[in-house]
Coordinates of C-alpha atoms in Angstrom, one line a residue:
X13 CA -10.1 3.2 51.8
X14 CA -7.7 3.2 48.9
X15 CA -9.0 4.7 45.7
X16 CA -9.6 2.1 43.0
X17 CA -7.2 2.5 40.0
X18 CA -8.6 3.9 36.8
X19 CA -9.0 1.0 34.3
X20 CA -8.0 0.8 30.7
X21 CA -11.2 -0.1 28.8
X22 CA -10.9 -2.1 25.6
X23 CA -14.1 -1.7 23.6
X24 CA -14.5 -3.6 20.4
X25 CA -17.3 -1.9 18.4
X26 CA -16.9 -4.1 15.3
X27 CA -14.9 -6.9 13.8
X28 CA -15.9 -9.8 16.1
X29 CA -18.9 -11.1 14.2
X30 CA -17.5 -11.4 10.7
X31 CA -14.6 -10.4 8.4
X32 CA -15.2 -6.6 8.3
X33 CA -16.2 -3.4 10.0
X34 CA -13.2 -3.5 12.3
X35 CA -13.2 -0.8 15.0
X36 CA -11.9 -0.9 18.6
X37 CA -11.9 1.9 21.2
X38 CA -9.3 2.1 23.9
X39 CA -10.3 4.4 26.8
X40 CA -8.4 5.5 29.9
X41 CA -9.9 8.2 32.0
X42 CA -10.4 11.3 29.8
X43 CA -8.3 9.9 26.9
X44 CA -9.5 7.6 24.1
X45 CA -7.8 6.2 21.0
X46 CA -9.6 4.5 18.1
X47 CA -7.9 1.7 16.2
X48 CA -9.4 1.2 12.7
X49 CA -12.8 2.3 11.2
X50 CA -13.9 -0.3 8.7
X51 CA -17.0 -1.3 6.8
X52 CA -18.6 -4.6 5.7
X53 CA -20.5 -5.4 2.5
X54 CA -24.2 -6.5 3.0
X55 CA -25.3 -10.1 2.7
X56 CA -28.4 -11.6 1.2
X57 CA -30.5 -10.8 4.3
X58 CA -30.0 -7.0 3.7
X59 CA -31.5 -6.3 0.3
X60 CA -30.9 -2.8 -1.1
X61 CA -28.2 -1.9 1.5
X62 CA -25.0 -0.5 0.1
X63 CA -22.6 -0.8 3.1
X64 CA -22.7 -2.0 6.7
X65 CA -20.9 0.1 9.3
X66 CA -20.2 -0.5 13.0
X67 CA -22.4 1.5 15.4
X68 CA -19.9 4.1 16.6
X69 CA -22.3 6.1 18.7
X70 CA -20.1 5.4 21.8
X71 CA -17.3 7.2 20.1
X72 CA -19.5 10.2 19.3
X73 CA -20.8 10.3 22.9
X74 CA -17.2 10.6 24.1
X75 CA -15.7 12.5 21.3
X76 CA -14.1 15.1 23.6
X77 CA -11.9 12.3 24.9
X78 CA -10.8 11.1 21.4
X79 CA -7.1 11.9 21.0
X80 CA -6.5 10.2 17.6
X81 CA -7.6 7.5 15.1
X82 CA -5.1 4.9 14.2
X83 CA -5.5 3.0 10.9
X84 CA -3.4 -0.2 10.7
X85 CA -3.6 -0.6 6.9
X86 CA -5.5 0.5 3.8
X87 CA -8.2 -2.2 3.3
X88 CA -11.8 -1.1 3.2
X89 CA -12.7 -3.3 6.2
X90 CA -10.4 -1.1 8.2
X91 CA -10.9 2.3 6.5
X92 CA -14.3 2.4 4.9
X93 CA -16.3 3.8 7.9
X94 CA -13.8 6.7 8.3
X95 CA -15.6 9.2 6.1
X96 CA -18.9 8.7 7.9
X97 CA -17.3 8.9 11.3
X98 CA -15.4 12.1 10.4
X99 CA -18.6 13.7 9.1
X100 CA -20.3 12.9 12.4
X101 CA -17.5 14.1 14.7
X102 CA -17.8 17.7 15.8
X103 CA -14.1 18.4 15.6
X104 CA -11.1 17.4 13.6
X105 CA -9.2 14.4 15.0
X106 CA -5.7 13.4 13.9
X107 CA -5.5 10.3 11.8
X108 CA -2.3 8.2 12.1
X109 CA -1.2 5.7 9.5
X110 CA 1.4 4.8 6.9
X111 CA 2.0 7.0 3.8
X112 CA 0.2 4.5 1.4
X113 CA -2.8 4.1 3.7
X114 CA -3.2 7.9 4.2
X115 CA -3.0 8.3 0.4
X116 CA -5.9 5.9 -0.1
X117 CA -7.9 7.5 2.7
X118 CA -7.3 10.9 1.2
X119 CA -8.7 9.8 -2.1
X120 CA -11.7 8.3 -0.3
X121 CA -12.3 11.5 1.7
X122 CA -12.2 13.6 -1.5
X123 CA -15.1 11.7 -2.8
X124 CA -17.1 12.8 0.2
X125 CA -15.8 16.3 -0.1
X126 CA -14.0 16.1 3.3
X127 CA -11.1 18.5 3.0
X128 CA -8.0 19.1 5.1
X129 CA -8.1 16.1 7.5
X130 CA -5.4 16.1 10.1
X131 CA -3.1 13.4 8.7
X132 CA -0.1 12.2 10.7
X133 CA 2.2 9.8 8.9
X134 CA 3.7 7.0 10.9
X135 CA 5.9 4.0 10.0
X136 CA 7.9 1.2 11.4
X137 CA 9.6 2.5 14.6
X138 CA 7.5 5.6 15.0
X139 CA 6.6 6.5 18.6
X140 CA 3.7 8.9 19.5
X141 CA 2.0 10.0 22.7
X142 CA -1.8 10.5 22.7
X143 CA -2.9 11.6 26.1
X144 CA -1.8 8.8 28.5
X145 CA -1.3 6.4 25.6
X146 CA 2.3 5.7 24.7
X147 CA 2.2 4.1 21.3
X148 CA 4.8 2.4 19.1
X149 CA 4.3 1.2 15.5
X150 CA 6.0 -1.8 13.9
X151 CA 5.8 -3.3 10.4
X152 CA 3.8 -6.4 9.6
X153 CA 3.3 -8.3 6.3
X154 CA -0.2 -8.5 4.8
X155 CA -1.8 -8.4 1.4
X156 CA -1.2 -4.7 1.1
X157 CA 2.1 -2.8 1.7
X158 CA 2.7 -0.6 4.7
X159 CA 0.6 -2.6 7.2
X160 CA 1.4 -1.8 10.8
X161 CA 0.9 -3.4 14.2
X162 CA 0.5 -1.3 17.4
X163 CA 2.0 -1.6 20.8
X164 CA 0.4 0.7 23.4
X165 CA 1.4 1.3 27.1
X166 CA -0.9 3.0 29.6
X167 CA -0.8 3.4 33.4
X168 CA -3.1 0.3 33.6
X169 CA -1.0 -2.0 31.4
X170 CA 0.1 -2.7 27.9
X171 CA -1.7 -4.0 24.7
X172 CA -0.3 -5.3 21.5
X173 CA -2.6 -5.2 18.5
X174 CA -1.2 -7.2 15.5
X175 CA -3.5 -5.7 12.9
X176 CA -4.1 -8.0 9.9
X177 CA -1.0 -10.0 9.3
X178 CA 0.9 -13.1 8.1
X179 CA 4.5 -13.9 8.7
X180 CA 5.8 -13.7 5.1
X181 CA 9.6 -14.3 4.9
X182 CA 9.8 -13.3 1.3
X183 CA 7.5 -10.3 0.9
X184 CA 7.4 -8.6 -2.5
X185 CA 8.7 -5.2 -1.2
X186 CA 11.3 -6.8 1.0
X187 CA 9.7 -5.4 4.2
X188 CA 9.4 -8.3 6.6
X189 CA 7.6 -8.2 10.0
X190 CA 9.6 -6.5 12.7
X191 CA 10.4 -9.6 14.7
X192 CA 13.0 -7.8 16.8
X193 CA 10.4 -5.2 17.9
X194 CA 7.7 -7.9 18.6
X195 CA 10.1 -9.9 20.7
X196 CA 11.3 -6.8 22.5
X197 CA 7.7 -5.9 23.4
X198 CA 7.2 -9.5 24.6
X199 CA 10.3 -9.0 26.9
X200 CA 9.0 -5.6 28.2
X201 CA 5.6 -7.3 28.9
X202 CA 2.4 -7.6 27.0
X203 CA -0.6 -7.6 29.3
X204 CA -3.1 -8.2 26.4
X205 CA -2.5 -9.5 22.9
X206 CA -5.2 -8.8 20.3
X207 CA -4.4 -11.0 17.3
X208 CA -5.9 -11.5 13.8
X209 CA -8.0 -14.7 13.7
X210 CA -9.1 -14.9 10.1
X211 CA -7.2 -18.1 9.2
X212 CA -7.2 -19.7 12.7
X213 CA -9.0 -22.8 11.3
X214 CA -6.2 -23.4 8.7
X215 CA -3.3 -25.6 9.7
X216 CA 0.3 -24.9 8.8
X217 CA 1.7 -21.8 7.3
X218 CA 0.2 -19.4 4.8
X219 CA 2.2 -19.4 1.6
X220 CA 4.3 -16.3 0.7
X221 CA 2.9 -13.8 -1.7
X222 CA 6.1 -14.5 -3.8
X223 CA 4.7 -18.0 -4.6
X224 CA 2.1 -16.5 -6.9
X225 CA 4.5 -14.6 -9.2
X226 CA 5.9 -17.6 -11.2
X227 CA 2.5 -19.0 -11.9
X228 CA 1.2 -15.5 -13.1
X229 CA 4.3 -15.2 -15.3
X230 CA 3.8 -18.7 -16.8
X231 CA 0.1 -18.0 -17.6
X232 CA 0.8 -14.5 -19.1
X233 CA 3.8 -15.8 -21.1
X234 CA 1.9 -18.7 -22.7
X235 CA -1.4 -16.9 -23.4
X236 CA -2.2 -16.4 -27.1
X237 CA -4.6 -13.4 -26.7
X238 CA -5.2 -10.7 -24.2
X239 CA -4.9 -11.5 -20.4
X240 CA -7.4 -10.0 -18.0
X241 CA -6.4 -10.1 -14.3
X242 CA -9.1 -9.4 -11.7
X243 CA -7.8 -8.6 -8.2
X244 CA -8.5 -6.4 -5.2
X245 CA -7.5 -2.9 -6.2
X246 CA -5.7 -2.5 -2.9
X247 CA -3.6 -5.6 -3.3
X248 CA -0.6 -3.7 -4.4
X249 CA 1.8 -6.6 -4.0
X250 CA -0.3 -8.7 -6.4
X251 CA -0.6 -5.9 -8.9
X252 CA 3.2 -5.5 -8.7
X253 CA 3.7 -9.1 -9.6
X254 CA 1.3 -8.9 -12.5
X255 CA 3.1 -5.8 -13.8
X256 CA 6.5 -7.6 -13.4
X257 CA 5.2 -10.6 -15.3
X258 CA 3.7 -8.6 -18.1
X259 CA 6.8 -6.4 -18.7
X260 CA 9.1 -9.5 -18.5
X261 CA 7.3 -11.1 -21.5
X262 CA 6.9 -7.8 -23.5
X263 CA 3.3 -6.9 -22.7
X264 CA 1.8 -3.6 -21.9
X265 CA -0.4 -3.1 -18.8
X266 CA -3.8 -1.5 -19.0
X267 CA -5.7 -0.5 -15.9
X268 CA -9.6 -0.3 -15.8
X269 CA -12.1 0.0 -13.1
X270 CA -12.5 3.2 -11.0
X271 CA -10.9 1.9 -7.8
X272 CA -8.1 0.1 -9.7
X273 CA -7.3 3.3 -11.6
X274 CA -7.3 5.3 -8.4
X275 CA -5.2 2.9 -6.2
X276 CA -2.6 2.1 -8.9
X277 CA -2.2 5.9 -9.4
X278 CA -1.7 6.5 -5.7
X279 CA 0.6 3.5 -5.3
X280 CA 2.8 4.6 -8.2
X281 CA 3.0 8.2 -7.0
X282 CA 4.1 7.1 -3.6
X283 CA 6.6 4.6 -4.9
X284 CA 4.8 1.4 -3.8
X285 CA 4.0 0.2 -7.3
X286 CA 7.0 0.2 -9.7
X287 CA 6.3 0.2 -13.4
X288 CA 7.7 2.5 -16.1
X289 CA 5.4 5.0 -17.7
X290 CA 5.9 3.5 -21.1
X291 CA 4.7 0.1 -19.9
X292 CA 1.4 1.2 -18.5
X293 CA -1.1 2.6 -21.1
X294 CA -4.6 4.1 -21.2
X295 CA -7.5 1.9 -22.1
X296 CA -8.3 4.1 -25.2
X297 CA -4.8 3.3 -26.7
X298 CA -5.2 -0.5 -26.8
X299 CA -6.5 -0.5 -30.3
X300 CA -3.0 0.1 -31.7
X301 CA -1.5 -2.8 -29.8
X302 CA -1.7 -6.5 -30.7
X303 CA -3.8 -8.7 -28.4
X304 CA -0.8 -10.8 -27.4
X305 CA 1.0 -7.7 -26.1
X306 CA -1.7 -6.7 -23.5
X307 CA -2.4 -7.4 -19.9
X308 CA -5.5 -5.8 -18.4
X309 CA -5.7 -5.1 -14.7
X310 CA -9.3 -4.8 -13.6
X311 CA -11.7 -4.9 -10.7
X312 CA -14.3 -7.7 -10.3
X313 CA -12.6 -10.4 -8.3
X314 CA -15.6 -10.7 -6.0
X315 CA -18.2 -11.1 -8.8
X316 CA -19.5 -7.5 -8.5
X317 CA -21.9 -7.1 -11.5
X318 CA -21.0 -3.4 -12.0
X319 CA -17.3 -4.0 -11.8
X320 CA -15.0 -3.9 -14.9
X321 CA -14.8 -7.7 -15.2
X322 CA -18.6 -8.1 -14.5
X323 CA -19.4 -5.7 -17.4
X324 CA -16.9 -7.3 -19.7
X325 CA -18.4 -10.8 -19.0
X326 CA -21.8 -9.3 -19.8
X327 CA -20.5 -7.6 -23.0
X328 CA -21.3 -4.1 -21.6
X329 CA -17.8 -2.7 -21.1
X330 CA -17.1 0.5 -23.1
X331 CA -13.4 -0.4 -23.9
X332 CA -13.1 -4.2 -23.8
X333 CA -15.1 -7.2 -25.0
X334 CA -13.7 -10.6 -23.9
X335 CA -13.5 -13.2 -26.6
X336 CA -12.7 -17.0 -26.8
X337 CA -9.0 -16.2 -27.5
X338 CA -8.5 -14.3 -24.2
X339 CA -7.4 -15.5 -20.8
X340 CA -8.9 -14.4 -17.5
X341 CA -7.2 -14.7 -14.1
X342 CA -9.3 -14.2 -11.0
X343 CA -6.6 -13.6 -8.5
X344 CA -8.5 -13.5 -5.2
X345 CA -10.5 -15.6 -2.8
X346 CA -14.3 -14.9 -2.6
X347 CA -15.2 -13.0 0.5
X348 CA -17.8 -15.1 2.5
X349 CA -21.1 -14.5 0.8
X350 CA -19.7 -13.6 -2.6
X351 CA -19.2 -17.2 -3.8
X352 CA -22.3 -17.3 -5.9
X353 CA -21.5 -14.0 -7.6
X354 CA -18.0 -15.1 -8.4
X355 CA -19.2 -18.4 -9.8
X356 CA -21.8 -16.6 -11.9
X357 CA -19.0 -14.5 -13.5
X358 CA -16.9 -17.6 -14.1
X359 CA -19.9 -19.3 -15.8
X360 CA -20.5 -16.2 -18.0
X361 CA -16.8 -16.3 -19.0
X362 CA -16.9 -20.0 -19.7
X363 CA -19.9 -19.5 -22.1
X364 CA -17.7 -17.0 -24.0
X365 CA -15.1 -19.8 -24.3
X366 CA -12.1 -17.9 -22.8
X367 CA -9.6 -19.7 -20.6
X368 CA -10.3 -19.0 -16.9
X369 CA -7.8 -19.5 -14.0
X370 CA -8.8 -19.1 -10.4
X371 CA -7.8 -20.5 -7.0
X372 CA -9.5 -23.8 -7.9
X373 CA -7.2 -24.8 -10.7
X374 CA -3.9 -23.0 -10.2
X375 CA -1.9 -21.0 -7.7
X376 CA -3.0 -17.4 -8.6
X377 CA -3.9 -16.4 -5.1
X378 CA -2.6 -16.8 -1.5
X379 CA -4.1 -15.4 1.6
X380 CA -2.9 -12.4 3.4
X381 CA -3.7 -13.8 6.9
X382 CA -1.7 -16.0 9.2
X383 CA -2.5 -19.7 9.5
X384 CA -2.2 -21.7 12.7
X385 CA 1.5 -22.1 12.9
X386 CA 2.1 -18.4 12.4
X387 CA -0.5 -17.6 15.0
X388 CA 1.3 -19.8 17.4
X389 CA 4.6 -18.1 16.6
X390 CA 3.0 -14.7 17.4
X391 CA 1.8 -16.1 20.7
X392 CA 5.3 -17.5 21.4
X393 CA 7.1 -14.2 20.6
X394 CA 4.7 -12.0 22.5
X395 CA 4.2 -14.2 25.6
X396 CA 1.0 -12.3 26.6
X397 CA -0.5 -12.5 30.0
X398 CA -4.0 -12.2 28.5
X399 CA -5.3 -13.0 25.0
X400 CA -8.2 -11.7 23.0
X401 CA -8.7 -13.1 19.5
X402 CA -10.0 -10.5 17.1
X403 CA -10.9 -10.1 13.4
X404 CA -13.1 -13.1 12.5
X405 CA -16.3 -14.9 12.8
X406 CA -17.2 -16.9 15.9
X407 CA -15.6 -20.1 14.6
X408 CA -12.3 -18.3 13.9
X409 CA -12.2 -16.6 17.3
X410 CA -12.8 -19.9 19.1
X411 CA -10.3 -21.7 17.0
X412 CA -7.7 -19.0 17.9
X413 CA -8.6 -19.3 21.6
X414 CA -7.8 -23.0 21.4
X415 CA -4.4 -22.2 20.0
X416 CA -3.9 -19.9 22.9
X417 CA -4.6 -22.7 25.3
X418 CA -2.1 -25.0 23.5
X419 CA 0.5 -22.2 23.9
X420 CA 0.0 -22.2 27.7
X421 CA -2.3 -19.3 28.3
X422 CA -4.7 -20.0 31.1
X423 CA -8.4 -20.4 30.2
X424 CA -9.5 -17.6 32.4
X425 CA -7.0 -15.3 30.7
X426 CA -8.5 -15.8 27.2
X427 CA -11.4 -13.5 26.3
X428 CA -13.7 -14.3 23.4
X429 CA -15.7 -11.1 23.1
X430 CA -18.7 -9.9 21.1
X431 CA -19.0 -6.4 19.6
X432 CA -19.9 -4.0 22.5
X433 CA -18.4 -6.2 25.2
X434 CA -15.8 -4.4 27.3
X435 CA -12.6 -5.6 28.9
X436 CA -11.1 -3.6 31.8
X437 CA -7.4 -3.7 32.7
X438 CA -5.9 -2.7 36.1
X439 CA -2.3 -3.3 36.9
X440 CA -2.1 -5.6 33.9
X441 CA -5.0 -7.8 35.1
X442 CA -7.9 -8.1 32.7
X443 CA -11.6 -8.6 33.7
X444 CA -14.9 -8.2 32.0
X445 CA -16.5 -4.7 32.2
X446 CA -19.9 -3.3 31.5
X447 CA -20.9 -3.6 27.8
X448 CA -21.6 -0.5 25.7
X449 CA -24.2 0.1 23.0
X450 CA -23.1 -1.6 19.8
X451 CA -24.5 -3.0 16.6
X452 CA -24.6 -1.9 13.0
X453 CA -25.8 1.0 10.9
X454 CA -26.6 0.9 7.2
X455 CA -25.6 3.1 4.3
X456 CA -28.8 3.0 2.2
X457 CA -28.3 5.4 -0.8
X458 CA -27.7 8.8 0.7
X459 CA -29.1 7.9 4.1
X460 CA -27.4 6.3 7.1
X461 CA -29.9 4.4 9.1
X462 CA -30.2 2.0 12.1
X463 CA -31.1 -1.6 11.6
X464 CA -34.9 -1.7 11.1
X465 CA -36.1 -5.3 10.8
X466 CA -39.4 -4.1 9.4
X467 CA -37.7 -2.5 6.4
X468 CA -35.7 -5.7 5.6
X469 CA -38.8 -7.8 6.1
X470 CA -40.8 -5.7 3.7
X471 CA -37.9 -5.8 1.1
X472 CA -37.6 -9.5 1.4
X473 CA -41.3 -9.9 1.0
X474 CA -41.3 -7.7 -2.1
X475 CA -38.5 -9.8 -3.5
X476 CA -40.1 -13.1 -2.8
X477 CA -43.8 -12.5 -3.2
X478 CA -44.3 -9.3 -5.3
X479 CA -46.7 -6.4 -4.7
X480 CA -50.4 -5.8 -5.5
X481 CA -52.0 -2.4 -5.2
X482 CA -55.7 -2.0 -4.8
X483 CA -57.4 1.4 -5.3
X484 CA -61.0 1.7 -4.1
X485 CA -63.2 4.8 -4.7
X486 CA -65.7 5.6 -2.0
X487 CA -68.5 8.2 -1.7
X488 CA -68.8 9.2 2.0
X489 CA -72.2 10.8 1.6
X490 CA -74.0 7.9 -0.1
X491 CA -71.7 5.3 1.4
X492 CA -71.3 3.8 -2.0
X493 CA -68.2 1.9 -3.2
X494 CA -67.3 2.8 -6.9
X495 CA -64.5 1.4 -9.0
X496 CA -61.9 -1.0 -7.7
X497 CA -58.6 -1.1 -9.6
X498 CA -55.9 -3.7 -9.0
X499 CA -52.3 -3.5 -10.3
X500 CA -49.7 -6.1 -9.9
X501 CA -45.9 -6.2 -10.0
X502 CA -43.7 -9.3 -9.5
X503 CA -46.5 -11.8 -9.4
X504 CA -47.2 -14.7 -11.7
X505 CA -50.9 -14.0 -12.1
X506 CA -50.7 -10.4 -13.3
X507 CA -51.9 -11.4 -16.8
X508 CA -54.8 -13.5 -15.5
X509 CA -57.7 -11.2 -16.3
X510 CA -60.3 -13.5 -14.9
X511 CA -58.6 -13.7 -11.6
X512 CA -58.1 -10.0 -11.4
X513 CA -61.8 -9.5 -12.2
X514 CA -62.9 -11.9 -9.5
X515 CA -60.5 -10.1 -7.0
X516 CA -62.1 -6.8 -7.8
X517 CA -65.6 -8.2 -7.2
X518 CA -64.5 -9.7 -3.8
X519 CA -62.9 -6.4 -2.7
X520 CA -66.0 -4.4 -3.8
X521 CA -68.4 -6.8 -2.0
X522 CA -66.4 -6.8 1.3
X523 CA -65.7 -3.1 1.4
X524 CA -69.4 -2.3 0.6
X525 CA -70.5 -4.2 3.6
X526 CA -68.1 -2.3 5.9
X527 CA -69.0 1.1 4.2
X528 CA -72.7 0.7 4.9
X529 CA -72.1 0.6 8.7
X530 CA -72.3 3.8 10.8
X531 CA -69.0 5.1 12.1
X532 CA -66.9 3.5 9.4
X533 CA -63.5 5.2 8.9
X534 CA -61.2 5.2 5.9
X535 CA -58.7 3.2 7.9
X536 CA -61.3 0.5 8.4
X537 CA -62.0 0.4 4.7
X538 CA -58.3 0.1 3.9
X539 CA -57.9 -2.7 6.3
X540 CA -60.9 -4.5 4.9
X541 CA -59.7 -4.1 1.4
X542 CA -56.3 -5.5 2.3
X543 CA -57.6 -8.5 4.3
X544 CA -60.2 -9.5 1.7
X545 CA -57.8 -9.2 -1.2
X546 CA -55.0 -11.0 0.6
X547 CA -57.3 -13.9 1.7
X548 CA -58.7 -14.2 -1.8
X549 CA -55.2 -14.4 -3.4
X550 CA -54.1 -17.0 -0.9
X551 CA -57.2 -19.1 -1.6
X552 CA -56.6 -18.9 -5.4
X553 CA -52.8 -18.9 -5.8
X554 CA -51.4 -19.9 -2.4
X555 CA -49.2 -16.8 -2.5
X556 CA -49.1 -13.8 -0.2
X557 CA -47.9 -10.7 -2.1
X558 CA -47.6 -7.4 -0.3
X559 CA -51.0 -5.7 -0.6
X560 CA -51.2 -2.0 -0.5
X561 CA -54.8 -0.7 -0.3
X562 CA -55.7 2.9 -1.3
X563 CA -59.2 4.4 -0.5
X564 CA -60.0 7.5 -2.5
X565 CA -62.9 9.6 -1.3
X566 CA -65.0 11.1 -4.2

């Protein structure tokens, strides 16, 4: 009986349930390559959580196979989990990416005090071998310079991973997608295409980044006071256009916000952001420059309350206070879930009386992701035998799958996967494999923890209903209940002295009955205190705050 061929296993660990925490493992025998290691920001259902990471336990369980980590570009949803992964790995693994991306990663790792990572710079046209994986890199256009796609060949077949992309014909840095390489790979044969699905529901083409420049220059030229531009700190192309517009009309550029300062410094040092030293000044030097000669680059495009723009809007920034004479440009699209925060910032700015421009009233932002016609062009150039939409929510993945059908890919050759699902490739043919453990882990302060629904339930209850603590003193020998003290936080009846007094009497009465029985334990008294107080508050207020009973033996 012939031995069955070793399969190439494609294992998405993140990125298929939202825009974020992208991570995919490729495994063949004793070799594994990881593409991207991103994070996601928490939503309203995850109170108190700082960051959401993919569950990479499968990678840790097989770390002896891990030959390298490939990062397609420098956005947080592709790099943010890397520090946590590197801390958990038992050995140093080489990281392959472009010069700019490695520079951003290095700055991030220094914050975590992770020194001497094994960086390996790659660029358009670079070829590497990692175990059985033969890997080629090719340039793509996105909303950050030096974005790369990946073409990998294995004994079981070939895969092309686009990374995040749009087909921009007039990119700011002049680096267009490597169409020649993409078409060549299509001719060589692509057994599986993994393609960015973020804008799969948008018809037409995504506008070029160059379309934003003239509008930015018009606004900056005609502004009478200072101009504040809020953008993603990693959107170097956008920052370049702001700098170009500012210097063209005789304004100096000021940078504020920690990530904005760090990323502009890295991009300038590596030659990706071009502005002369005399045109970019420190925030402390602005007092000597007229307001109509200043453009401020800042963080806060997502409505983050602690960002530079958020603190300015609240009047809490140490260097800048926005006035009615100023102009604010919010040059980004809200990430899903951030719409309310962004609108809150806009409302605060409107109350100040300044002029606000955002995507709703002028062309100050374009997407960095391909729309439907570009996605179809990618399918036409690559001519894949099998297709797996990646990077998106369920609606995006399914919309992209429909485009694949229109482009002639057979229905049973299109794979809409969830995180943890596995595809297996043998001789270029793709089938479903056995799923692996997947999910998310949370960064909660200094701890990294699994998803515990009880913790979130308690936090949501505290946020919605408040908390009441009840301290009961109890003498075990005499079985007498003494003082009952009740304290409230986050409840509307905390100042109602009569209600609190009645609640104390109810608790004392119920706990006294239980205390007088033989065999009564402290746990039973606590349970009785909780139930009696909770029922009383419901009967009087129709609210159910979290009740924490404490029984003190005296």
